[in-house]
Each structure stands twice: as C-alpha cells, then as structure tokens.
Short mmCIF file of C-alpha atoms and ligand atoms in Angstrom, two decimals:
data_model
loop_
_atom_site.label_atom_id
_atom_site.label_comp_id
_atom_site.label_asym_id
_atom_site.label_seq_id
_atom_site.Cartn_x
_atom_site.Cartn_y
_atom_site.Cartn_z
CA MET A 1 -28.65 -106.71 -15.61
CA THR A 2 -27.80 -108.17 -11.76
CA SER A 3 -28.36 -105.66 -8.94
CA ARG A 4 -24.49 -105.32 -8.74
CA LYS A 5 -24.16 -104.78 -12.53
CA GLU A 6 -27.03 -102.03 -12.13
CA ILE A 7 -25.22 -100.35 -9.26
CA GLU A 8 -22.23 -100.34 -11.74
CA ALA A 9 -24.59 -98.83 -14.62
CA TRP A 10 -25.56 -96.37 -12.37
CA ASN A 11 -22.17 -95.31 -10.72
CA GLU A 12 -21.27 -94.94 -14.82
CA VAL A 13 -24.38 -92.40 -15.40
CA ASP A 14 -22.55 -90.27 -12.06
CA ALA A 15 -18.99 -90.21 -12.96
CA THR A 16 -19.69 -88.91 -16.34
CA GLU A 17 -22.28 -86.22 -14.81
CA ASN A 18 -18.60 -84.54 -13.76
CA ILE A 19 -17.00 -85.39 -17.58
CA PRO A 20 -20.11 -84.84 -19.99
CA LYS A 21 -18.51 -84.58 -22.96
CA LEU A 22 -16.37 -87.01 -24.95
CA PRO A 23 -12.84 -86.22 -26.72
CA GLY A 24 -12.84 -86.33 -30.83
CA GLN A 25 -16.74 -87.04 -30.79
CA GLY A 26 -17.66 -83.50 -31.68
CA GLY A 27 -17.76 -82.66 -27.69
CA ARG A 28 -20.72 -85.76 -27.70
CA ARG A 29 -22.03 -86.40 -24.43
CA ARG A 30 -21.96 -90.25 -22.99
CA ALA A 31 -25.80 -91.49 -23.34
CA PRO A 32 -26.73 -92.92 -19.65
CA PHE A 33 -27.53 -96.93 -19.91
CA TYR A 34 -31.17 -96.16 -19.62
CA LYS A 35 -31.03 -94.41 -22.98
CA VAL A 36 -30.43 -97.51 -25.25
CA LEU A 37 -32.29 -100.80 -24.41
CA GLN A 38 -30.22 -103.54 -23.02
CA GLY A 39 -28.99 -105.52 -26.41
CA MET A 40 -30.59 -103.59 -29.25
CA PRO A 41 -29.39 -100.72 -31.27
CA ILE A 42 -32.41 -98.73 -30.37
CA ALA A 43 -32.14 -95.34 -28.43
CA VAL A 44 -35.32 -93.98 -26.44
CA ASP A 45 -35.40 -89.64 -25.88
CA ALA A 46 -32.05 -89.72 -26.20
CA PHE A 47 -31.39 -87.27 -28.99
CA ARG A 48 -29.18 -84.65 -27.00
CA TYR A 49 -26.68 -87.31 -27.07
CA GLY A 50 -25.99 -86.96 -30.92
CA ALA A 51 -24.56 -90.20 -33.13
CA ILE A 52 -24.82 -92.99 -30.20
CA PRO A 53 -22.61 -95.67 -30.96
CA GLY A 54 -24.28 -98.22 -32.17
CA ILE A 55 -27.48 -96.95 -32.51
CA THR A 56 -29.85 -97.65 -35.71
CA ALA A 57 -33.23 -96.66 -34.30
CA TYR A 58 -34.22 -93.52 -32.50
CA PHE A 59 -37.14 -93.22 -30.56
CA LEU A 60 -39.18 -89.95 -29.38
CA THR A 61 -42.10 -91.06 -27.06
CA HIS A 62 -43.39 -87.05 -26.95
CA ALA A 63 -43.10 -83.57 -27.96
CA HIS A 64 -42.12 -82.23 -24.82
CA SER A 65 -38.30 -80.23 -25.00
CA ASP A 66 -36.99 -82.11 -22.27
CA HIS A 67 -37.29 -85.60 -24.55
CA TYR A 68 -36.69 -84.07 -28.05
CA THR A 69 -33.69 -81.56 -26.70
CA SER A 70 -31.23 -81.45 -29.63
CA LEU A 71 -33.54 -82.97 -32.20
CA SER A 72 -34.04 -80.34 -35.25
CA SER A 73 -33.64 -79.36 -38.49
CA SER A 74 -30.15 -80.07 -38.35
CA TRP A 75 -30.41 -83.84 -37.05
CA LYS A 76 -28.77 -86.23 -39.68
CA ASN A 77 -27.80 -89.23 -36.78
CA GLY A 78 -30.63 -91.89 -38.00
CA PRO A 79 -34.78 -92.26 -38.55
CA VAL A 80 -36.87 -91.37 -35.89
CA TYR A 81 -39.65 -93.18 -34.77
CA CYS A 82 -42.83 -91.85 -33.08
CA SER A 83 -46.39 -91.51 -33.47
CA GLU A 84 -48.44 -89.51 -35.83
CA VAL A 85 -49.15 -86.54 -33.86
CA THR A 86 -45.79 -86.02 -32.26
CA ALA A 87 -43.97 -86.44 -36.11
CA ASN A 88 -46.48 -83.51 -37.03
CA LEU A 89 -45.57 -81.78 -34.00
CA VAL A 90 -42.11 -81.72 -34.14
CA ILE A 91 -41.92 -81.45 -38.36
CA HIS A 92 -44.05 -78.28 -37.17
CA MET A 93 -42.05 -76.87 -34.28
CA LEU A 94 -38.43 -78.21 -34.48
CA SER A 95 -38.49 -77.72 -38.86
CA VAL A 96 -37.20 -81.53 -38.22
CA ASP A 97 -36.49 -83.02 -42.25
CA PRO A 98 -39.43 -84.97 -42.82
CA LYS A 99 -37.19 -87.67 -44.24
CA TRP A 100 -35.74 -89.12 -41.05
CA VAL A 101 -39.20 -88.93 -39.65
CA HIS A 102 -41.35 -92.23 -39.61
CA PRO A 103 -44.79 -92.21 -37.56
CA LEU A 104 -45.72 -95.54 -36.90
CA PRO A 105 -49.76 -96.75 -36.18
CA MET A 106 -51.01 -96.96 -32.98
CA ASP A 107 -51.27 -100.58 -31.26
CA THR A 108 -50.06 -102.08 -34.43
CA PRO A 109 -46.55 -104.43 -33.40
CA THR A 110 -44.44 -103.10 -36.42
CA VAL A 111 -40.84 -104.55 -37.08
CA ILE A 112 -38.22 -101.93 -36.80
CA PRO A 113 -35.97 -101.61 -40.11
CA ASP A 114 -31.83 -102.60 -39.10
CA THR A 115 -32.59 -103.36 -35.19
CA GLY A 116 -32.08 -107.65 -35.91
CA GLY A 117 -36.30 -107.91 -35.70
CA VAL A 118 -37.30 -105.98 -32.78
CA ALA A 119 -40.85 -105.18 -33.12
CA VAL A 120 -42.42 -101.92 -31.51
CA THR A 121 -46.04 -101.07 -30.30
CA LEU A 122 -46.98 -97.88 -29.64
CA ILE A 123 -49.77 -97.19 -27.14
CA GLU A 124 -51.51 -94.32 -25.77
CA ALA A 125 -49.58 -92.96 -22.93
CA ASN A 126 -52.26 -90.59 -21.11
CA HIS A 127 -49.84 -87.86 -20.84
CA CYS A 128 -49.95 -84.82 -23.94
CA PRO A 129 -51.43 -85.60 -27.22
CA GLY A 130 -49.68 -88.12 -29.18
CA SER A 131 -47.72 -89.20 -26.27
CA CYS A 132 -46.85 -93.10 -26.27
CA LEU A 133 -45.97 -95.58 -24.56
CA LEU A 134 -43.29 -98.09 -26.40
CA LEU A 135 -43.56 -102.22 -26.14
CA PHE A 136 -40.38 -103.71 -27.86
CA GLU A 137 -40.02 -107.20 -28.07
CA GLY A 138 -37.27 -109.04 -30.13
CA PRO A 139 -33.78 -110.56 -29.65
CA GLN A 140 -30.62 -108.69 -27.87
CA THR A 141 -28.26 -108.87 -31.10
CA VAL A 142 -25.72 -106.01 -30.31
CA HIS A 143 -24.00 -104.01 -27.88
CA ALA A 144 -24.61 -100.51 -28.29
CA GLY A 145 -24.45 -97.43 -26.75
CA ASP A 146 -21.98 -96.05 -24.27
CA SER A 147 -22.27 -98.47 -21.28
CA ALA A 148 -19.45 -100.90 -20.08
CA PHE A 149 -21.62 -103.27 -19.46
CA LYS A 150 -22.09 -105.91 -21.65
CA SER A 151 -25.06 -108.05 -21.91
CA PRO A 152 -24.30 -111.87 -21.82
CA PHE A 153 -27.54 -112.14 -23.81
CA VAL A 154 -26.30 -110.41 -27.06
CA GLY A 155 -26.37 -113.39 -29.87
CA SER A 156 -28.62 -115.30 -27.63
CA SER A 157 -32.29 -116.71 -29.47
CA LYS A 158 -33.57 -115.60 -26.11
CA MET A 159 -36.63 -113.16 -26.91
CA PHE A 160 -36.99 -109.84 -24.39
CA ARG A 161 -40.11 -107.69 -23.88
CA TYR A 162 -39.41 -104.01 -22.48
CA LEU A 163 -42.01 -101.09 -21.96
CA HIS A 164 -40.50 -97.64 -22.31
CA CYS A 165 -43.22 -95.47 -20.49
CA GLY A 166 -41.70 -92.52 -21.70
CA ASP A 167 -43.96 -89.84 -19.65
CA PHE A 168 -47.07 -91.18 -18.50
CA ARG A 169 -49.98 -91.24 -16.26
CA ALA A 170 -50.53 -94.69 -15.34
CA SER A 171 -54.46 -96.05 -15.92
CA PRO A 172 -56.32 -99.53 -15.74
CA ARG A 173 -56.21 -99.27 -19.82
CA HIS A 174 -52.92 -99.95 -19.78
CA VAL A 175 -52.63 -102.64 -17.72
CA SER A 176 -55.65 -103.94 -19.78
CA HIS A 177 -54.17 -103.30 -23.35
CA PRO A 178 -53.46 -106.81 -24.85
CA ALA A 179 -50.07 -105.81 -25.43
CA ILE A 180 -49.23 -105.88 -21.68
CA LYS A 181 -52.10 -108.06 -20.55
CA ARG A 182 -50.10 -111.08 -18.67
CA LYS A 183 -47.00 -110.30 -20.40
CA PRO A 184 -43.92 -110.98 -19.10
CA LEU A 185 -41.59 -107.44 -18.79
CA ASP A 186 -38.02 -107.92 -18.39
CA HIS A 187 -37.57 -104.11 -18.11
CA ILE A 188 -40.27 -101.61 -17.54
CA TYR A 189 -38.25 -98.02 -17.61
CA MET A 190 -40.30 -95.89 -15.74
CA ASP A 191 -41.36 -92.38 -15.42
CA THR A 192 -40.99 -91.86 -12.11
CA THR A 193 -41.44 -88.14 -11.81
CA TYR A 194 -43.77 -88.63 -8.41
CA LEU A 195 -42.71 -91.72 -6.99
CA ASN A 196 -42.72 -90.76 -3.49
CA PRO A 197 -45.80 -91.02 -1.32
CA LYS A 198 -46.15 -87.17 -1.02
CA TYR A 199 -47.05 -86.93 -4.52
CA ILE A 200 -51.15 -88.06 -3.81
CA PHE A 201 -53.61 -86.50 -6.51
CA PRO A 202 -56.45 -86.89 -7.54
CA PRO A 203 -57.43 -89.07 -11.19
CA GLN A 204 -57.63 -86.13 -14.06
CA ALA A 205 -61.41 -86.86 -15.09
CA GLN A 206 -62.60 -85.97 -11.52
CA VAL A 207 -60.07 -82.49 -12.09
CA ILE A 208 -61.39 -81.95 -15.45
CA ASP A 209 -65.29 -82.56 -13.93
CA ALA A 210 -64.79 -80.13 -10.93
CA CYS A 211 -63.16 -77.40 -13.23
CA ALA A 212 -65.97 -77.88 -15.88
CA GLU A 213 -68.44 -77.40 -12.68
CA LEU A 214 -66.84 -74.39 -11.10
CA ALA A 215 -66.71 -72.75 -14.54
CA LYS A 216 -70.54 -73.37 -15.27
CA ARG A 217 -71.31 -72.10 -11.67
CA ILE A 218 -68.98 -68.91 -11.79
CA ALA A 219 -70.83 -68.34 -15.08
CA ALA A 220 -74.11 -68.53 -14.45
CA GLY A 221 -74.00 -66.62 -11.19
CA LYS A 222 -74.00 -62.86 -13.42
CA PHE A 223 -74.54 -63.88 -16.72
CA SER A 224 -76.05 -61.15 -18.46
CA PRO A 225 -75.20 -60.38 -22.39
CA GLN A 226 -73.22 -57.16 -21.18
CA ALA A 227 -71.40 -58.97 -18.74
CA ARG A 228 -69.52 -62.20 -19.53
CA THR A 229 -67.09 -64.04 -17.35
CA LEU A 230 -64.01 -65.08 -19.54
CA VAL A 231 -62.02 -68.50 -18.29
CA VAL A 232 -58.49 -68.73 -18.67
CA VAL A 233 -56.72 -71.75 -18.53
CA GLY A 234 -52.90 -71.62 -18.32
CA THR A 235 -50.35 -73.98 -20.58
CA TYR A 236 -46.69 -73.47 -21.36
CA SER A 237 -46.31 -76.40 -23.75
CA ILE A 238 -48.54 -78.95 -25.76
CA GLY A 239 -50.88 -80.70 -22.96
CA LYS A 240 -53.67 -79.80 -20.44
CA GLU A 241 -55.81 -79.72 -23.58
CA ARG A 242 -58.86 -81.79 -21.81
CA ILE A 243 -59.28 -79.42 -19.53
CA VAL A 244 -59.44 -76.64 -21.98
CA LYS A 245 -62.36 -78.90 -23.79
CA ALA A 246 -64.11 -79.56 -21.12
CA VAL A 247 -64.65 -76.22 -19.70
CA ALA A 248 -65.40 -74.90 -23.28
CA GLN A 249 -67.73 -77.56 -23.70
CA ALA A 250 -69.61 -76.92 -20.35
CA LEU A 251 -69.92 -73.00 -21.21
CA GLN A 252 -70.67 -73.51 -24.53
CA THR A 253 -68.53 -71.61 -26.49
CA LYS A 254 -65.26 -71.28 -28.30
CA VAL A 255 -61.62 -71.40 -27.25
CA TYR A 256 -59.44 -68.97 -28.29
CA CYS A 257 -55.10 -68.57 -28.28
CA ASP A 258 -52.69 -66.99 -30.28
CA PRO A 259 -52.19 -68.10 -33.86
CA ARG A 260 -48.53 -69.60 -33.17
CA LYS A 261 -50.30 -72.24 -30.02
CA ALA A 262 -53.54 -72.50 -32.91
CA ALA A 263 -50.92 -74.20 -35.40
CA ILE A 264 -49.53 -76.59 -32.80
CA LEU A 265 -53.41 -77.58 -31.51
CA ARG A 266 -54.01 -78.04 -34.95
CA CYS A 267 -51.14 -80.19 -35.46
CA GLN A 268 -52.71 -83.00 -32.92
CA SER A 269 -55.45 -84.20 -35.21
CA ASP A 270 -58.14 -83.25 -32.99
CA GLN A 271 -61.26 -82.74 -34.40
CA GLN A 272 -63.51 -81.74 -31.49
CA LEU A 273 -60.51 -79.81 -30.59
CA ASP A 274 -60.39 -77.92 -33.96
CA ASP A 275 -64.37 -77.24 -33.94
CA LEU A 276 -63.38 -75.00 -30.58
CA ILE A 277 -60.94 -72.83 -32.08
CA THR A 278 -61.50 -69.34 -32.68
CA SER A 279 -59.15 -66.47 -33.65
CA ASP A 280 -61.58 -64.04 -32.40
CA PRO A 281 -61.25 -63.28 -28.85
CA LEU A 282 -64.47 -61.81 -28.18
CA GLU A 283 -65.92 -65.16 -29.38
CA GLY A 284 -64.14 -67.53 -27.67
CA GLY A 285 -65.19 -67.51 -23.36
CA VAL A 286 -62.26 -69.33 -22.95
CA HIS A 287 -58.75 -68.16 -23.57
CA LEU A 288 -55.50 -70.38 -23.41
CA LEU A 289 -52.98 -68.04 -22.08
CA PRO A 290 -48.83 -69.30 -21.37
CA LEU A 291 -49.08 -70.35 -17.53
CA GLY A 292 -46.78 -67.36 -16.20
CA LEU A 293 -49.92 -64.97 -17.23
CA VAL A 294 -52.40 -66.43 -15.02
CA ALA A 295 -52.06 -64.45 -12.07
CA SER A 296 -54.27 -62.36 -10.64
CA ASP A 297 -52.65 -58.98 -11.47
CA LYS A 298 -51.86 -59.85 -14.98
CA LEU A 299 -55.13 -61.00 -15.70
CA GLU A 300 -56.79 -57.89 -14.53
CA SER A 301 -55.33 -56.08 -16.66
CA TYR A 302 -55.43 -59.29 -19.92
CA VAL A 303 -59.21 -58.58 -19.23
CA GLN A 304 -59.36 -55.16 -19.32
CA ARG A 305 -59.20 -55.46 -23.32
CA PHE A 306 -62.13 -56.92 -23.43
CA LYS A 307 -64.01 -54.78 -21.66
CA GLY A 308 -67.60 -54.53 -22.59
CA THR A 309 -67.81 -58.24 -24.03
CA PHE A 310 -66.07 -59.60 -20.61
CA SER A 311 -66.76 -58.09 -17.09
CA ARG A 312 -64.94 -61.03 -14.93
CA VAL A 313 -62.18 -63.77 -15.56
CA VAL A 314 -61.54 -66.72 -13.83
CA GLY A 315 -57.94 -68.25 -14.09
CA PHE A 316 -57.35 -72.00 -14.00
CA ARG A 317 -53.53 -72.89 -13.68
CA PRO A 318 -52.93 -76.79 -14.10
CA THR A 319 -49.81 -77.78 -11.65
CA GLY A 320 -48.98 -81.16 -10.36
CA TRP A 321 -48.44 -79.35 -6.66
CA THR A 322 -51.48 -77.53 -5.31
CA PHE A 323 -53.01 -80.67 -3.39
CA THR A 324 -52.29 -81.46 0.36
CA PRO A 325 -52.46 -84.90 0.40
CA PRO A 326 -54.81 -86.35 2.99
CA PRO A 327 -52.75 -87.51 6.38
CA GLY A 328 -50.96 -90.23 6.68
CA SER A 329 -49.62 -91.50 3.55
CA ASN A 330 -46.37 -91.48 4.12
CA SER A 331 -43.70 -94.21 3.80
CA SER A 332 -44.43 -96.14 7.02
CA VAL A 333 -47.63 -97.33 5.82
CA ALA A 334 -48.29 -100.55 4.44
CA ILE A 335 -49.51 -100.24 0.32
CA GLN A 336 -53.07 -101.78 0.41
CA THR A 337 -53.99 -98.69 2.96
CA ILE A 338 -52.28 -96.36 1.02
CA ILE A 339 -54.49 -97.50 -1.85
CA SER A 340 -57.49 -97.76 0.05
CA ARG A 341 -57.33 -94.59 1.46
CA CYS A 342 -56.74 -92.95 -2.06
CA GLN A 343 -59.56 -94.52 -3.74
CA GLY A 344 -61.91 -93.16 -0.43
CA TYR A 345 -61.37 -89.80 -1.41
CA SER A 346 -63.10 -87.94 -4.68
CA PHE A 347 -62.69 -84.42 -5.72
CA THR A 348 -64.83 -82.22 -6.55
CA TYR A 349 -65.52 -78.20 -7.70
CA ASN A 350 -65.75 -77.88 -4.15
CA ASP A 351 -62.38 -78.45 -3.44
CA LEU A 352 -61.33 -75.93 -6.06
CA ARG A 353 -60.14 -72.48 -3.48
CA PRO A 354 -59.32 -69.35 -5.14
CA SER A 355 -55.55 -67.96 -4.35
CA GLN A 356 -55.48 -65.58 -1.96
CA LYS A 357 -54.75 -62.26 -4.14
CA SER A 358 -58.48 -63.31 -6.17
CA SER A 359 -61.36 -60.25 -5.54
CA TYR A 360 -64.88 -61.23 -6.88
CA ASP A 361 -63.83 -59.73 -10.50
CA VAL A 362 -60.54 -61.76 -10.94
CA GLN A 363 -60.57 -64.92 -9.68
CA VAL A 364 -57.21 -67.50 -10.14
CA PHE A 365 -57.52 -71.04 -9.09
CA GLY A 366 -54.61 -73.53 -8.74
CA VAL A 367 -55.54 -76.89 -10.48
CA PRO A 368 -54.45 -80.19 -9.44
CA TYR A 369 -53.87 -81.40 -12.78
CA SER A 370 -51.12 -83.81 -13.60
CA GLU A 371 -50.00 -85.12 -16.84
CA HIS A 372 -47.75 -87.48 -14.74
CA SER A 373 -49.09 -90.58 -13.09
CA SER A 374 -49.48 -90.05 -9.04
CA PHE A 375 -47.65 -92.21 -6.22
CA LEU A 376 -51.03 -94.33 -6.25
CA GLU A 377 -51.12 -95.04 -9.98
CA LEU A 378 -47.58 -96.04 -10.33
CA THR A 379 -48.18 -98.50 -7.48
CA CYS A 380 -51.63 -99.71 -8.70
CA PHE A 381 -49.56 -100.44 -12.07
CA ALA A 382 -46.76 -101.89 -10.75
CA ILE A 383 -48.38 -104.18 -9.24
CA SER A 384 -50.93 -105.05 -11.73
CA CYS A 385 -48.17 -106.27 -14.39
CA ASP A 386 -45.85 -108.33 -14.65
CA TRP A 387 -42.48 -107.90 -14.59
CA ALA A 388 -38.52 -108.66 -13.99
CA LYS A 389 -36.96 -104.79 -13.16
CA ILE A 390 -38.17 -101.32 -13.08
CA ILE A 391 -35.49 -99.00 -14.21
CA PRO A 392 -36.71 -95.26 -13.46
CA THR A 393 -36.07 -92.33 -15.91
CA VAL A 394 -36.32 -89.40 -14.04
CA ASN A 395 -35.23 -88.12 -10.81
CA VAL A 396 -32.50 -90.42 -11.30
CA GLU A 397 -29.35 -87.84 -10.70
CA HIS A 398 -29.13 -87.96 -6.62
CA LYS A 399 -27.64 -91.58 -5.69
CA GLY A 400 -30.15 -90.71 -2.20
CA THR A 401 -33.54 -90.23 -4.75
CA ARG A 402 -32.75 -93.17 -6.51
CA VAL A 403 -32.09 -95.61 -3.23
CA LYS A 404 -35.45 -94.25 -1.81
CA MET A 405 -37.22 -95.23 -5.25
CA ALA A 406 -35.55 -98.88 -5.24
CA GLN A 407 -36.72 -99.58 -1.60
CA TRP A 408 -40.57 -98.52 -3.26
CA ILE A 409 -39.75 -100.80 -6.30
CA GLU A 410 -38.91 -103.58 -3.70
CA ARG A 411 -41.80 -103.29 -1.69
CA TRP A 412 -43.68 -103.83 -4.81
CA ALA A 413 -42.23 -106.85 -6.09
CA ALA A 414 -42.70 -108.28 -2.79
CA GLU A 415 -46.06 -107.12 -3.30
CA LYS A 416 -46.78 -109.13 -6.07
CA LYS A 417 -44.94 -111.95 -4.67
CA ARG A 418 -46.95 -112.23 -1.87
CA GLY A 419 -50.66 -112.09 -3.96
CA SER A 420 -50.11 -113.47 -7.66
CA THR A 421 -53.89 -113.08 -7.89
CA TYR A 422 -54.01 -109.73 -6.19
CA VAL A 423 -55.66 -107.69 -8.63
CA ILE A 424 -56.55 -103.71 -7.50
CA GLN A 425 -59.58 -102.72 -8.32
CA PRO A 426 -59.91 -99.34 -10.54
CA ARG A 427 -62.79 -96.86 -9.86
CA THR A 428 -63.15 -96.40 -13.48
CA ASP A 429 -61.82 -97.78 -16.62
CA ASP A 430 -60.14 -94.61 -16.80
CA TYR A 431 -58.50 -94.51 -13.35
CA TRP A 432 -57.57 -96.67 -10.22
ZN1 ZN B 501 -43.59 -85.13 -21.08
#
C-alpha cells in the first residue's frame, strides 16, 4: 500500500465511524482495513464485525475483552484460531462452541486451511497468559474485508510476511526469535498503546522484583504468629499473574482468590500458579482482588474480616501510568539519547511509594507495571526488526494522534537506514 493509498484507507475508517452499521447485513459494522490482512482471507481480533466478506479464518491474539468483543456462544461466522491457553479461556469464559475453536501450537509454522496456503507461527507476546504475536507467511489471493482498497498483488506469486503484534510487551526475545530474526516483514501490525515518548516506564522484571522485595521487607518488619501482613494485588482481567507469583514466592505463602477467578487462573495451564492457589483466605498471605478494591478505605474493612490472622495490609495497584518519566524524554530529543537515558535508569523497591492515604496498617502502592510496550521498547523493537511498513492498531481513532505516531515510525525508519548494523544492546535477555 502506498502512502496515498494508506491515507485513503484511514479516511475510509474515519468515514465509517459516522455510519457504523451496514444496511441489509444484520446491522454489521464495517471492519477497518487493518483488521484484515492485506490480500489474505484472514481477520485478526475482529469478531465485532460479524461475518466479514471473504474471511475464512478468524484469529484471536489473546483473551482480553476489547479483542474478543462479540465472540460468544452464538458465534458461527467461521473457525477461530488462537493459542491453547486462549482457547481454554474463551471456551470457559465466553462459552464459545468448541467446534469453532482451533488451538495452534506455539513457535511452529502451521498452514491454515482455506487461506490459499498461508502459514502462521504463534510467538509468546509477553502480555497476558496465552497472548501471542502472529507471523503470517503466504501469497495474496483475495480482496477480502470491507475496504475499497484493492491490492495489485492479489493473484501474483509474490510471498508476503506480516507480523501481527496483538497486544505485546516487546522484548529482545521477540527480535531474536528464529521466525522474526533477519526476516523481511512487509507489514507489522503494531500495538501502539504507548507510542508516545511520555510513556517511559521500567522493565517488568525490575518492577516484579521491587514488589517482591518490598513485600518481604514489610512483612519481616513486624512478623509474629499473631500479626501477619496480608498482601493484596489488584487485577481486573487476566494478566499481572507474574507479580502475584513473585510476591507469594518471596513470602513463601499461598494465593487466595474467589472461585470464579481461580477457575480462570486454572485455564492458564501454569503448574507453578496452580500449586500456589488456595481456597482458604487465611492460608493465603497474598489475595487477588478486583483492582477497584485496592484502595485504602476498602482495604481497611477488607482486612478486618481476617482479624486475628492478619493485622495489616499492603496493596499493590498495577497500572501503566504511575511512573513519572525522567526529565527530557520529549519529542525533540535524538532517539539514541532517549534509549541511553532509559537504559541508565533502574527501578527498585525504593521507588515504590505508599499512596497519600496510607497508614501504618494499610499501605497502598501504585506499581508502574504494564503489559504493553513502553516507548523505549517499541523503539528498540522497531529499530531491531526488518520491516517495510508499520501499521498502528491502537489509538488510531484520532487523526492528530495518527499523524504523531506516523512521525515516530518515520524516525524509526530513518534510524534504521542511518546504520543498518546499528543494534541496540539489551540489558538482559528479557528487556532493553
Ligand atoms: Zn490485551
């Protein structure tokens, strides 16, 4: 797609925002062009658009509600492909008829039936359990979807390679994955949630260690058999399990959550997690609660219920926004400067501060934990991969935001061109 064609395609998206329903198709919404792989009969995270013209394979990247909207027990528009954990989750949570759900193996190219020979490889996305990146390889065979754009390559023998990121937290493991390393990618469909230099937050591994260390220090401060510290971690959907596991292991305790949540956790086929779960709130020194309950006033009454076992409570509220970036990470700064500034900074338990309303008995900590890539990670990922075009899939509703994102994508392209051998040194295997 040329730049002009791409602008037309985005304009089409803007126009259909105002006329969302298609007449005579059961009130179906028009699928934006980026929901359908160019020239392939494949849609990704596009269930809300119903039976999309020409689509024979519907992919789901992970089991978060904004990605599976309209996938339910009444789904009948075609086969749904996803990872095994995501398959367990949608069958359990959404009662999708298992006859439609096709779990695929990880890291193994698999040819998808009725797609003209397209093969897909699922790669761990580093987002929530079961989440994956999808690498598609194959020819363009069809004008599918609702867009007026017609690719000139349909019917040609040219092979295309598209990487769909779903939601992801980019890591050096992605760019060194054999399916991605040194492979020219025609399109990257990118999770651009934090494609803005104001979104600089620390690596997950550092944040997880900080939470575990802080919990350990607080618990050790006033430990006696009569007075234990309860640690509460807030989550509202699947995800953030890594914090829970690390804190429970640091405190050598079990994890309590309600039976509904426990059943969802058991869908994740994570033996380590399964072994930690208990149905007894007094046995679990870590409780998993909805995020809304992790506030000083609510935790005060919550811990009262377990008086005699727990005398104080520490709450962790994981969000992506509680971190103030180091000064100077703005748009006028050179990309290499942003990278070295970010890499020069480490996050420890000392950086976790109790909220203003905290008291000795009830302490709540905002945790800058995100399962989406930071601006640094998007930048390192983009500079380390070989791509022709990046298509944003998040924050695309406003033209102003799209223009700003496009400018960063251009800067990444220029950076790649400037030094084809320029490789960013990751700090560990897990993060840059
Ligand atoms: Zn998600």
